[in-house]
Amino acid sequence: MKEKLTIKDIAELADVSTATVSRVMSGKDKVKEETREHVLKIIAQHGYELQKRSQLSDQESKTILVCVTELKNPFNVPIFDGIQNSAKKNGYDVLILQTKDIYMDFSDFESVLKSQRFVGVIFVSTLNQHQLRDITDQLSHRTPIVLCSEFIEDSNVPYVGINDLDAMHKATNYLLSVGRKNIYFINSQLNRNYARKREQGFRLAMSQAGLSINEDYIVRLSSVTHALAYAATLHILDQNPRPDAILCVSDMFAIGALKACQKRNLRVPEDVAIVGFDNIEITTMVQPSITTIEQPSYQIGYQASELLIEKIHFPSVSPKQIILDTELIIRDSTPININKGGI
């Protein structure tokens, strides 16, 4: 009787990474001959069945699975639009799965893929880096996968995203250019690639300006909600010295920070400048409107779908990694640098 082993099991038995096992099984990437033979021997010894993905015909599945952590995050809406428009143009349907804390490891996604026939999977800002690496290593040999927004830099999995370090470096430099030096930084957890890179961009800009960072002014919140940012900002505004600027890795955080400043009767941007990240629609609706980094969200989703469809039709194509440009959108929550202009 065949053993029901996962790629992770085979990797542990062979004392190699899951990525190496995946490459051996797919036969598409180079692996040292000695390693390849060793892995194949382990597979044979334990009766693990190699199941190569067969090309789907037009009469079979035409549905793409899109996995996203949280549907309520407004940043994801234009990404979904981009994915859907690309998919529709190419004759595919899209099904969105909210993963939250329900789908956390390989077996969860394997179960979903077995219960439905999907032609490929797009992961949108979902899971932390460890989970994402483990799952994609094991799933990538079974079905085409593309990472969208949150990605693994050293992976063979195609992805579309932005240069988070450069974007936050740009935002920090703008605050410095308008005379703000005592900057409060609201971040997500560092198990996310974007959170690590954006904090690196902030630290780099401060270091290059010869400024020290008050580590008490860096807060890392467990989820992207304005309520958490509101509570955290109320606390920091009561400290002495008070920050003269608040830099956020999400517009949702920036909105929470703005509400906290208003609660403390502080003027924005005169007393405290605020910068967000993403350029979601609500940043233009609040008063004052929020300066932010614009991500090309629609294009991120559209390109992710295009990469996936390319992988579906041409399985042997080399994985592509696409990094799109960002733009600093200057609004009323920051002073205008007359040398740089503003909107």
Coordinates of C-alpha atoms in Angstrom, one line a residue:
M1 CA 0.0 0.0 0.0
K2 CA 1.3 3.4 -1.0
E3 CA 2.3 5.7 1.9
K4 CA 0.5 9.0 2.1
L5 CA 3.6 11.2 2.3
T6 CA 3.9 14.9 1.6
I7 CA 6.8 16.6 -0.1
K8 CA 7.9 17.8 3.4
D9 CA 8.0 14.1 4.6
I10 CA 10.2 13.2 1.6
A11 CA 12.5 16.2 2.2
E12 CA 13.0 15.2 5.8
L13 CA 13.8 11.6 4.9
A14 CA 16.2 12.7 2.2
D15 CA 17.7 15.5 4.4
V16 CA 17.1 18.1 1.7
S17 CA 14.8 21.1 1.4
T18 CA 11.2 20.8 0.1
A19 CA 12.2 23.1 -2.8
T20 CA 14.8 20.5 -3.9
V21 CA 12.2 17.7 -3.7
S22 CA 9.8 19.8 -5.8
R23 CA 12.5 20.5 -8.4
V24 CA 13.4 16.8 -8.6
M25 CA 9.7 15.8 -9.1
S26 CA 9.0 18.5 -11.6
G27 CA 12.1 17.8 -13.6
K28 CA 12.2 21.4 -14.8
D29 CA 15.0 22.8 -12.7
K30 CA 18.6 21.8 -12.3
V31 CA 19.5 19.6 -9.4
K32 CA 22.9 17.9 -8.7
E33 CA 22.7 14.4 -10.2
E34 CA 23.9 12.9 -6.9
T35 CA 21.1 14.7 -5.0
R36 CA 18.5 13.9 -7.6
E37 CA 19.3 10.2 -7.5
H38 CA 19.2 10.2 -3.7
V39 CA 15.8 11.9 -3.6
L40 CA 14.4 9.5 -6.2
K41 CA 15.7 6.6 -4.2
I42 CA 13.9 7.8 -1.1
I43 CA 10.7 8.3 -3.1
A44 CA 11.0 4.8 -4.5
Q45 CA 11.7 3.2 -1.2
H46 CA 8.5 4.7 0.3
G47 CA 6.3 4.1 -2.7
Y48 CA 5.5 7.8 -3.1
E49 CA 3.7 8.3 -6.4
L50 CA 5.0 11.0 -8.7
Q51 CA 2.1 12.8 -10.1
K52 CA 3.0 15.2 -12.9
R53 CA 0.5 17.9 -13.6
S54 CA -1.2 17.2 -17.0
Q55 CA -2.0 20.1 -19.3
L56 CA -5.7 21.0 -18.9
S57 CA -7.8 21.2 -22.0
D58 CA -10.3 23.9 -22.7
Q59 CA -13.1 21.4 -21.8
E60 CA -11.6 21.0 -18.3
S61 CA -11.1 23.5 -15.5
K62 CA -11.0 27.2 -16.5
T63 CA -11.1 28.6 -12.9
I64 CA -8.3 30.4 -11.1
L65 CA -8.2 30.3 -7.3
V66 CA -7.2 33.6 -5.6
C67 CA -6.3 33.3 -2.0
V68 CA -6.4 36.4 0.2
T69 CA -6.0 36.9 3.9
E70 CA -8.7 39.5 4.5
L71 CA -11.5 40.5 2.1
K72 CA -12.3 43.7 4.0
N73 CA -8.9 45.3 3.3
P74 CA -9.7 48.0 0.7
F75 CA -6.2 47.7 -0.8
N76 CA -7.2 44.4 -2.3
V77 CA -10.2 45.6 -4.3
P78 CA -8.3 47.0 -7.3
I79 CA -6.0 44.0 -7.2
F80 CA -9.1 41.7 -7.6
D81 CA -10.3 43.9 -10.5
G82 CA -7.0 43.5 -12.3
I83 CA -7.0 39.8 -11.8
Q84 CA -10.6 39.4 -13.0
N85 CA -10.2 41.6 -16.0
S86 CA -7.1 39.7 -17.2
A87 CA -8.7 36.3 -16.5
K88 CA -11.9 37.2 -18.3
K89 CA -9.9 38.5 -21.3
N90 CA -8.2 35.1 -21.5
G91 CA -11.3 33.0 -21.0
Y92 CA -10.9 32.2 -17.3
D93 CA -13.1 32.5 -14.2
V94 CA -11.9 33.6 -10.8
L95 CA -12.8 32.3 -7.4
I96 CA -11.7 34.2 -4.3
L97 CA -10.9 32.3 -1.0
Q98 CA -10.5 34.3 2.2
T99 CA -7.8 32.4 4.1
K100 CA -7.7 34.4 7.4
D101 CA -6.6 32.0 10.2
I102 CA -8.4 29.0 8.6
Y103 CA -6.0 28.0 5.8
M104 CA -2.5 28.0 7.4
D105 CA -0.5 25.1 5.9
F106 CA 0.0 22.9 2.9
S107 CA -2.7 20.3 3.8
D108 CA -5.4 23.0 4.0
F109 CA -4.7 24.2 0.5
E110 CA -4.2 20.7 -0.8
S111 CA -7.7 19.8 0.4
V112 CA -9.2 22.8 -1.4
L113 CA -7.4 21.9 -4.6
K114 CA -8.6 18.3 -4.4
S115 CA -12.2 19.3 -3.8
Q116 CA -12.4 21.7 -6.7
R117 CA -10.7 21.8 -10.1
F118 CA -8.5 24.9 -10.4
V119 CA -6.2 25.6 -13.2
G120 CA -3.8 27.7 -11.0
V121 CA -3.5 29.8 -7.8
I122 CA -2.7 33.4 -7.0
F123 CA -1.7 34.3 -3.5
V124 CA -2.6 37.9 -2.6
S125 CA -0.8 39.3 0.5
T126 CA -1.5 36.1 2.3
L127 CA 0.4 34.2 5.0
N128 CA 3.7 35.1 6.6
Q129 CA 7.0 34.3 4.8
H130 CA 7.6 31.0 6.5
Q131 CA 4.1 29.7 5.7
L132 CA 4.2 31.0 2.2
R133 CA 7.5 29.4 1.4
D134 CA 6.5 26.0 2.8
I135 CA 3.2 26.0 1.0
T136 CA 4.5 27.2 -2.4
D137 CA 7.4 24.8 -2.2
Q138 CA 4.9 21.9 -2.0
L139 CA 2.2 23.2 -4.2
S140 CA 4.3 24.5 -7.1
H141 CA 4.9 21.1 -8.6
R142 CA 1.2 20.3 -8.7
T143 CA -0.3 23.5 -10.1
P144 CA 0.9 26.9 -11.4
I145 CA 1.3 29.5 -8.7
V146 CA 1.9 33.3 -8.7
L147 CA 2.6 35.5 -5.7
C148 CA 1.0 38.9 -5.7
S149 CA 2.1 41.8 -3.5
E150 CA 3.6 39.7 -0.8
F151 CA 6.4 37.6 -2.3
I152 CA 9.5 35.5 -1.6
E153 CA 12.5 37.2 -3.2
D154 CA 14.7 34.1 -3.6
S155 CA 11.9 31.8 -4.8
N156 CA 11.4 30.2 -8.2
V157 CA 7.7 31.1 -8.0
P158 CA 6.7 34.0 -10.2
Y159 CA 5.6 37.2 -8.5
V160 CA 4.5 40.7 -8.9
G161 CA 5.1 43.4 -6.4
I162 CA 6.9 46.7 -5.6
N163 CA 10.2 47.8 -4.2
D164 CA 8.9 48.4 -0.6
L165 CA 12.3 49.6 0.7
D166 CA 12.6 52.3 -2.0
A167 CA 9.0 53.4 -1.5
M168 CA 9.4 53.9 2.2
H169 CA 12.8 55.5 1.8
K170 CA 11.1 58.0 -0.5
A171 CA 8.3 58.7 2.0
T172 CA 10.7 59.2 4.9
N173 CA 12.9 61.5 2.9
Y174 CA 9.9 63.7 2.1
L175 CA 9.1 64.1 5.8
L176 CA 12.7 65.0 6.5
S177 CA 12.7 67.5 3.7
V178 CA 9.8 69.4 5.4
G179 CA 11.7 69.6 8.6
R180 CA 10.3 66.6 10.5
K181 CA 12.8 64.6 12.5
N182 CA 11.0 63.0 15.4
I183 CA 9.1 60.4 13.4
Y184 CA 6.8 57.7 14.7
F185 CA 6.7 54.5 12.6
I186 CA 3.6 52.2 12.5
N187 CA 4.4 48.9 11.0
S188 CA 3.0 45.4 10.6
Q189 CA 4.7 42.2 11.9
L190 CA 8.2 41.5 10.6
N191 CA 7.2 38.0 9.4
R192 CA 5.9 39.9 6.4
N193 CA 8.3 40.7 3.6
Y194 CA 6.8 44.1 3.0
A195 CA 6.9 45.1 6.7
R196 CA 10.6 44.2 6.9
K197 CA 11.5 46.1 3.7
R198 CA 9.5 49.2 4.6
E199 CA 11.1 49.4 8.0
Q200 CA 14.5 49.0 6.3
G201 CA 13.7 51.9 4.0
F202 CA 12.7 54.1 7.0
R203 CA 15.8 53.2 8.9
L204 CA 18.1 53.8 5.9
A205 CA 16.7 57.2 5.3
M206 CA 17.0 58.2 8.9
S207 CA 20.6 56.9 9.0
Q208 CA 21.6 58.7 5.8
A209 CA 20.2 61.9 7.4
G210 CA 22.4 61.4 10.4
L211 CA 19.4 61.0 12.7
S212 CA 19.0 58.5 15.5
I213 CA 15.8 56.5 15.8
N214 CA 13.7 56.4 19.0
E215 CA 13.0 52.6 19.1
D216 CA 10.0 53.4 21.4
Y217 CA 8.5 55.1 18.4
I218 CA 8.4 52.0 16.3
V219 CA 5.3 49.9 16.8
R220 CA 4.4 46.7 15.0
L221 CA 0.7 45.9 15.0
S222 CA -0.8 42.4 14.7
S223 CA -3.3 43.3 12.0
V224 CA -4.0 46.1 9.5
T225 CA -6.8 48.0 11.2
H226 CA -7.3 51.7 11.9
A227 CA -8.6 50.8 15.4
L228 CA -5.2 49.3 16.4
A229 CA -3.3 52.3 15.0
Y230 CA -5.7 54.7 16.8
A231 CA -5.0 53.1 20.2
A232 CA -1.3 52.9 19.6
T233 CA -1.1 56.5 18.5
L234 CA -3.1 57.8 21.4
H235 CA -0.4 56.3 23.7
I236 CA 2.5 57.7 21.8
L237 CA 1.0 61.2 21.6
D238 CA 1.0 61.3 25.4
Q239 CA 4.8 60.8 25.5
N240 CA 7.4 63.5 25.9
P241 CA 8.8 64.4 23.4
R242 CA 5.8 64.0 21.1
P243 CA 6.4 62.9 17.5
D244 CA 6.2 65.6 14.9
A245 CA 5.4 63.0 12.1
I246 CA 3.7 59.6 11.9
L247 CA 4.8 57.3 9.0
C248 CA 2.6 54.3 8.3
V249 CA 3.0 51.1 6.3
S250 CA -0.8 51.2 5.5
D251 CA -3.4 53.9 4.8
M252 CA -5.6 52.1 7.4
F253 CA -2.9 52.8 10.0
A254 CA -2.7 56.4 8.8
I255 CA -6.4 56.9 9.2
G256 CA -6.2 55.6 12.8
A257 CA -3.3 57.9 13.5
L258 CA -5.2 60.9 12.1
K259 CA -8.2 60.2 14.3
A260 CA -5.9 59.9 17.3
C261 CA -4.3 63.3 16.6
Q262 CA -7.8 64.9 16.2
K263 CA -8.8 63.3 19.5
R264 CA -5.9 65.0 21.2
N265 CA -6.8 68.3 19.5
L266 CA -3.5 68.3 17.5
R267 CA -3.3 70.0 14.1
V268 CA -2.4 68.0 11.1
P269 CA 0.0 68.7 9.5
E270 CA 1.1 71.8 11.6
D271 CA 1.7 69.8 14.8
V272 CA 2.0 66.3 13.4
A273 CA 2.4 65.3 9.8
I274 CA 1.0 61.9 8.6
V275 CA 2.0 59.7 5.7
G276 CA 0.2 56.5 4.7
F277 CA 0.9 53.7 2.2
D278 CA -1.3 52.3 -0.7
N279 CA -3.4 55.3 -1.8
I280 CA -6.8 53.7 -1.1
E281 CA -9.8 55.7 -2.0
I282 CA -10.7 56.9 1.6
T283 CA -7.4 58.8 1.8
T284 CA -9.0 61.5 -0.3
M285 CA -12.3 61.5 1.7
V286 CA -10.9 62.3 5.2
Q287 CA -10.0 65.7 6.4
P288 CA -7.2 66.5 6.0
S289 CA -6.6 64.2 3.0
I290 CA -3.7 61.9 3.5
T291 CA -0.3 62.0 1.8
T292 CA 0.5 58.4 0.8
I293 CA 2.6 56.1 -1.4
E294 CA 0.6 54.9 -4.4
Q295 CA 0.9 51.3 -5.3
P296 CA -0.3 50.4 -8.8
S297 CA -2.8 47.9 -7.3
Y298 CA -4.8 47.2 -10.4
Q299 CA -1.6 46.6 -12.5
I300 CA -0.3 44.3 -9.8
G301 CA -3.4 42.1 -10.0
Y302 CA -3.5 42.3 -13.8
Q303 CA 0.1 41.3 -14.2
A304 CA -0.2 38.5 -11.7
S305 CA -3.0 37.0 -13.7
E306 CA -1.1 37.4 -16.9
L307 CA 1.9 35.6 -15.4
L308 CA -0.3 32.7 -14.2
I309 CA -2.0 32.3 -17.5
E310 CA 1.4 32.3 -19.2
K311 CA 2.5 29.5 -16.8
I312 CA -0.7 27.5 -17.5
H313 CA -0.2 27.6 -21.3
F314 CA 3.6 27.3 -21.2
P315 CA 4.6 25.2 -18.1
S316 CA 8.3 25.2 -18.9
V317 CA 8.6 29.0 -19.1
S318 CA 11.2 30.5 -16.7
P319 CA 9.5 32.2 -13.7
K320 CA 9.3 35.9 -14.0
Q321 CA 9.5 38.4 -11.1
I322 CA 8.0 41.8 -11.9
I323 CA 8.6 44.9 -9.7
L324 CA 6.3 47.9 -10.5
D325 CA 7.0 51.6 -9.7
T326 CA 5.4 53.5 -6.8
E327 CA 4.7 57.3 -6.5
L328 CA 4.5 59.6 -3.5
I329 CA 1.1 61.4 -3.6
I330 CA 1.4 64.7 -1.5
R331 CA -1.8 65.8 0.1
D332 CA -2.9 67.9 3.1
S333 CA -1.6 65.7 5.9
T334 CA 1.9 66.9 5.3
P335 CA 3.5 70.3 4.7
I336 CA 4.4 71.1 1.1
N337 CA 8.1 71.3 0.3
I338 CA 8.2 74.2 -2.1
N339 CA 11.3 72.8 -3.7
K340 CA 9.4 69.5 -4.6
G341 CA 5.9 70.9 -5.1
G342 CA 2.7 69.1 -4.2
I343 CA -0.8 68.4 -5.1

